[in-house]
């Protein structure tokens, strides 16, 4: 499996601790099973501490729904701000598809840039376009975002000559 099939948090945890690694699909299946079990539990047990008789309008679909149509976090947001479970699920799915479309568009743009740079024959443009494409492909495979080097001057580089005169490599220059 490629790194894009794992969440960023899971990859960071795996790199740090070396623990088990689950793909997004497996995590989603477990979450769906937990949601289904929770829904069945809610349907079978009538809780006395839950305000089951209350209802409110979903801020997205504008439907008047009972307490059971909201998760606890959304219900606690209050009237006019809470979203029902189905709207939350739709929003999450839409966000995931938008992220995928954005990544695909970046890759297509990089491929077009490589083709146009190759056609122009300009070596620096070819190198830049190939580098951008390689960085996107590496991010897809490893899940690591590229680090841009050469920005900011680093450790004391680029200072005025009056301040750095008399210093060796890494020396403080104080006498």
mmCIF file of C-alpha atoms in Angstrom:
data_model
loop_
_atom_site.group_PDB
_atom_site.id
_atom_site.type_symbol
_atom_site.label_atom_id
_atom_site.label_comp_id
_atom_site.label_asym_id
_atom_site.label_seq_id
_atom_site.Cartn_x
_atom_site.Cartn_y
_atom_site.Cartn_z
ATOM 1 C CA UNK A 1 0.000 0.000 0.000
ATOM 2 C CA UNK A 2 1.115 3.550 -0.664
ATOM 3 C CA UNK A 3 1.430 6.160 2.049
ATOM 4 C CA UNK A 4 -1.569 8.093 0.748
ATOM 5 C CA UNK A 5 -3.724 5.170 1.887
ATOM 6 C CA UNK A 6 -2.780 5.897 5.506
ATOM 7 C CA UNK A 7 -3.630 8.951 7.592
ATOM 8 C CA UNK A 8 -0.879 11.445 8.322
ATOM 9 C CA UNK A 9 -1.305 10.911 12.048
ATOM 10 C CA UNK A 10 -1.028 7.121 11.694
ATOM 11 C CA UNK A 11 2.163 7.447 9.641
ATOM 12 C CA UNK A 12 3.702 9.826 12.189
ATOM 13 C CA UNK A 13 2.812 7.461 15.039
ATOM 14 C CA UNK A 14 4.269 4.520 13.110
ATOM 15 C CA UNK A 15 7.522 6.370 12.389
ATOM 16 C CA UNK A 16 7.824 7.479 16.000
ATOM 17 C CA UNK A 17 6.850 4.307 17.879
ATOM 18 C CA UNK A 18 6.883 1.598 15.213
ATOM 19 C CA UNK A 19 3.472 0.382 16.382
ATOM 20 C CA UNK A 20 0.732 -1.172 14.254
ATOM 21 C CA UNK A 21 -0.286 0.650 11.090
ATOM 22 C CA UNK A 22 -3.862 0.611 9.775
ATOM 23 C CA UNK A 23 -4.929 1.984 6.399
ATOM 24 C CA UNK A 24 -7.738 4.511 6.049
ATOM 25 C CA UNK A 25 -10.068 1.833 4.678
ATOM 26 C CA UNK A 26 -9.570 -0.463 7.688
ATOM 27 C CA UNK A 27 -10.006 2.416 10.125
ATOM 28 C CA UNK A 28 -13.198 3.465 8.319
ATOM 29 C CA UNK A 29 -14.583 -0.084 8.550
ATOM 30 C CA UNK A 30 -13.946 -0.177 12.305
ATOM 31 C CA UNK A 31 -15.555 3.264 12.750
ATOM 32 C CA UNK A 32 -18.589 2.197 10.711
ATOM 33 C CA UNK A 33 -18.979 -0.941 12.826
ATOM 34 C CA UNK A 34 -18.749 1.135 16.020
ATOM 35 C CA UNK A 35 -21.343 3.602 14.693
ATOM 36 C CA UNK A 36 -23.671 0.765 13.740
ATOM 37 C CA UNK A 37 -23.307 -0.825 17.174
ATOM 38 C CA UNK A 38 -23.928 2.527 18.865
ATOM 39 C CA UNK A 39 -27.014 3.120 16.711
ATOM 40 C CA UNK A 40 -28.389 -0.311 17.607
ATOM 41 C CA UNK A 41 -27.689 0.323 21.269
ATOM 42 C CA UNK A 42 -29.478 3.680 21.104
ATOM 43 C CA UNK A 43 -32.451 2.123 19.350
ATOM 44 C CA UNK A 44 -32.815 -0.756 21.820
ATOM 45 C CA UNK A 45 -32.172 1.124 25.062
ATOM 46 C CA UNK A 46 -34.152 4.152 26.068
ATOM 47 C CA UNK A 47 -31.816 6.310 28.088
ATOM 48 C CA UNK A 48 -33.318 8.379 30.852
ATOM 49 C CA UNK A 49 -30.454 10.884 30.904
ATOM 50 C CA UNK A 50 -30.734 11.727 27.195
ATOM 51 C CA UNK A 51 -33.234 14.367 26.107
ATOM 52 C CA UNK A 52 -35.009 12.034 23.663
ATOM 53 C CA UNK A 53 -38.089 14.216 23.412
ATOM 54 C CA UNK A 54 -36.112 17.253 22.273
ATOM 55 C CA UNK A 55 -35.556 18.058 18.650
ATOM 56 C CA UNK A 56 -33.809 20.777 16.705
ATOM 57 C CA UNK A 57 -33.110 21.883 13.153
ATOM 58 C CA UNK A 58 -29.949 20.730 11.429
ATOM 59 C CA UNK A 59 -27.912 23.741 10.323
ATOM 60 C CA UNK A 60 -27.281 22.182 6.878
ATOM 61 C CA UNK A 61 -30.356 20.253 5.781
ATOM 62 C CA UNK A 62 -32.771 22.413 7.853
ATOM 63 C CA UNK A 63 -34.787 19.363 8.930
ATOM 64 C CA UNK A 64 -36.280 19.197 12.402
ATOM 65 C CA UNK A 65 -34.711 16.032 13.856
ATOM 66 C CA UNK A 66 -34.748 14.211 17.193
ATOM 67 C CA UNK A 67 -31.802 13.955 19.585
ATOM 68 C CA UNK A 68 -30.916 10.505 18.231
ATOM 69 C CA UNK A 69 -30.126 11.993 14.785
ATOM 70 C CA UNK A 70 -27.158 13.920 16.236
ATOM 71 C CA UNK A 71 -23.936 12.779 17.810
ATOM 72 C CA UNK A 72 -23.133 14.123 21.264
ATOM 73 C CA UNK A 73 -20.572 16.641 20.018
ATOM 74 C CA UNK A 74 -22.950 18.167 17.467
ATOM 75 C CA UNK A 75 -25.878 18.246 19.915
ATOM 76 C CA UNK A 76 -23.776 20.137 22.481
ATOM 77 C CA UNK A 77 -23.022 22.879 19.932
ATOM 78 C CA UNK A 78 -26.522 24.190 20.411
ATOM 79 C CA UNK A 79 -29.485 25.075 18.282
ATOM 80 C CA UNK A 80 -28.641 26.557 14.875
ATOM 81 C CA UNK A 81 -25.055 25.267 14.917
ATOM 82 C CA UNK A 82 -25.468 21.492 15.181
ATOM 83 C CA UNK A 83 -25.409 19.164 12.181
ATOM 84 C CA UNK A 84 -27.154 15.808 11.971
ATOM 85 C CA UNK A 85 -25.204 12.572 11.501
ATOM 86 C CA UNK A 86 -26.006 12.220 7.808
ATOM 87 C CA UNK A 87 -24.889 15.804 7.067
ATOM 88 C CA UNK A 88 -21.654 15.264 9.006
ATOM 89 C CA UNK A 89 -20.972 12.059 7.054
ATOM 90 C CA UNK A 90 -21.698 13.829 3.753
ATOM 91 C CA UNK A 91 -19.385 16.716 4.687
ATOM 92 C CA UNK A 92 -16.565 14.311 5.556
ATOM 93 C CA UNK A 93 -16.997 12.410 2.302
ATOM 94 C CA UNK A 94 -17.076 15.657 0.310
ATOM 95 C CA UNK A 95 -13.919 16.923 2.016
ATOM 96 C CA UNK A 96 -12.091 13.675 1.259
ATOM 97 C CA UNK A 97 -13.113 13.796 -2.405
ATOM 98 C CA UNK A 98 -12.024 17.448 -2.666
ATOM 99 C CA UNK A 99 -8.614 16.604 -1.204
ATOM 100 C CA UNK A 100 -8.190 13.735 -3.654
ATOM 101 C CA UNK A 101 -9.239 15.933 -6.573
ATOM 102 C CA UNK A 102 -6.780 18.627 -5.475
ATOM 103 C CA UNK A 103 -3.911 16.117 -5.316
ATOM 104 C CA UNK A 104 -4.839 14.724 -8.734
ATOM 105 C CA UNK A 105 -4.969 18.241 -10.206
ATOM 106 C CA UNK A 106 -1.526 19.062 -8.776
ATOM 107 C CA UNK A 107 -0.106 15.886 -10.335
ATOM 108 C CA UNK A 108 -1.690 16.644 -13.725
ATOM 109 C CA UNK A 109 -0.350 20.204 -13.626
ATOM 110 C CA UNK A 110 3.127 18.921 -12.791
ATOM 111 C CA UNK A 111 2.977 16.455 -15.708
ATOM 112 C CA UNK A 112 1.905 19.246 -18.087
ATOM 113 C CA UNK A 113 4.747 21.435 -16.800
ATOM 114 C CA UNK A 114 7.262 18.652 -17.461
ATOM 115 C CA UNK A 115 5.964 18.185 -21.009
ATOM 116 C CA UNK A 116 6.069 21.898 -21.794
ATOM 117 C CA UNK A 117 9.536 22.300 -20.256
ATOM 118 C CA UNK A 118 10.851 19.318 -22.204
ATOM 119 C CA UNK A 119 9.398 20.748 -25.415
ATOM 120 C CA UNK A 120 11.086 24.108 -24.754
ATOM 121 C CA UNK A 121 14.495 22.494 -24.207
ATOM 122 C CA UNK A 122 15.287 24.915 -21.361
ATOM 123 C CA UNK A 123 17.378 22.823 -18.950
ATOM 124 C CA UNK A 124 16.668 24.827 -15.751
ATOM 125 C CA UNK A 125 12.923 24.731 -16.489
ATOM 126 C CA UNK A 126 13.103 20.975 -17.138
ATOM 127 C CA UNK A 127 14.974 20.427 -13.871
ATOM 128 C CA UNK A 128 12.454 22.509 -11.917
ATOM 129 C CA UNK A 129 9.441 20.760 -13.483
ATOM 130 C CA UNK A 130 10.948 17.291 -12.965
ATOM 131 C CA UNK A 131 11.788 18.152 -9.351
ATOM 132 C CA UNK A 132 8.237 19.274 -8.626
ATOM 133 C CA UNK A 133 6.839 16.116 -10.213
ATOM 134 C CA UNK A 134 9.280 13.924 -8.269
ATOM 135 C CA UNK A 135 8.328 15.664 -5.007
ATOM 136 C CA UNK A 136 4.610 15.045 -5.636
ATOM 137 C CA UNK A 137 5.207 11.399 -6.519
ATOM 138 C CA UNK A 138 7.413 10.916 -3.454
ATOM 139 C CA UNK A 139 4.741 12.478 -1.245
ATOM 140 C CA UNK A 140 2.186 10.083 -2.706
ATOM 141 C CA UNK A 141 4.396 7.067 -1.982
ATOM 142 C CA UNK A 142 5.913 8.044 1.376
ATOM 143 C CA UNK A 143 3.390 10.462 2.816
ATOM 144 C CA UNK A 144 6.175 12.932 3.597
ATOM 145 C CA UNK A 145 5.883 16.476 2.321
ATOM 146 C CA UNK A 146 8.999 17.900 0.681
ATOM 147 C CA UNK A 147 11.170 20.336 2.608
ATOM 148 C CA UNK A 148 12.280 23.396 0.702
ATOM 149 C CA UNK A 149 15.944 24.057 1.315
ATOM 150 C CA UNK A 150 17.826 27.306 0.966
ATOM 151 C CA UNK A 151 15.339 29.658 2.534
ATOM 152 C CA UNK A 152 16.039 31.864 5.501
ATOM 153 C CA UNK A 153 19.824 31.922 5.590
ATOM 154 C CA UNK A 154 20.305 29.104 8.086
ATOM 155 C CA UNK A 155 22.793 29.359 10.959
ATOM 156 C CA UNK A 156 24.450 32.732 10.674
ATOM 157 C CA UNK A 157 24.893 32.741 6.924
ATOM 158 C CA UNK A 158 24.449 36.002 5.095
ATOM 159 C CA UNK A 159 25.309 38.310 7.956
ATOM 160 C CA UNK A 160 27.202 41.498 7.408
ATOM 161 C CA UNK A 161 30.970 41.142 7.153
ATOM 162 C CA UNK A 162 31.592 43.413 10.140
ATOM 163 C CA UNK A 163 29.779 41.054 12.517
ATOM 164 C CA UNK A 164 31.218 37.849 11.173
ATOM 165 C CA UNK A 165 34.816 38.980 10.763
ATOM 166 C CA UNK A 166 37.276 37.231 13.017
ATOM 167 C CA UNK A 167 35.036 34.199 13.445
ATOM 168 C CA UNK A 168 35.923 30.732 12.405
ATOM 169 C CA UNK A 169 33.379 28.084 11.620
ATOM 170 C CA UNK A 170 30.873 28.188 14.442
ATOM 171 C CA UNK A 171 33.041 30.298 16.708
ATOM 172 C CA UNK A 172 31.555 33.042 18.815
ATOM 173 C CA UNK A 173 34.135 35.658 17.840
ATOM 174 C CA UNK A 174 34.419 37.014 21.385
ATOM 175 C CA UNK A 175 37.785 37.701 22.893
#
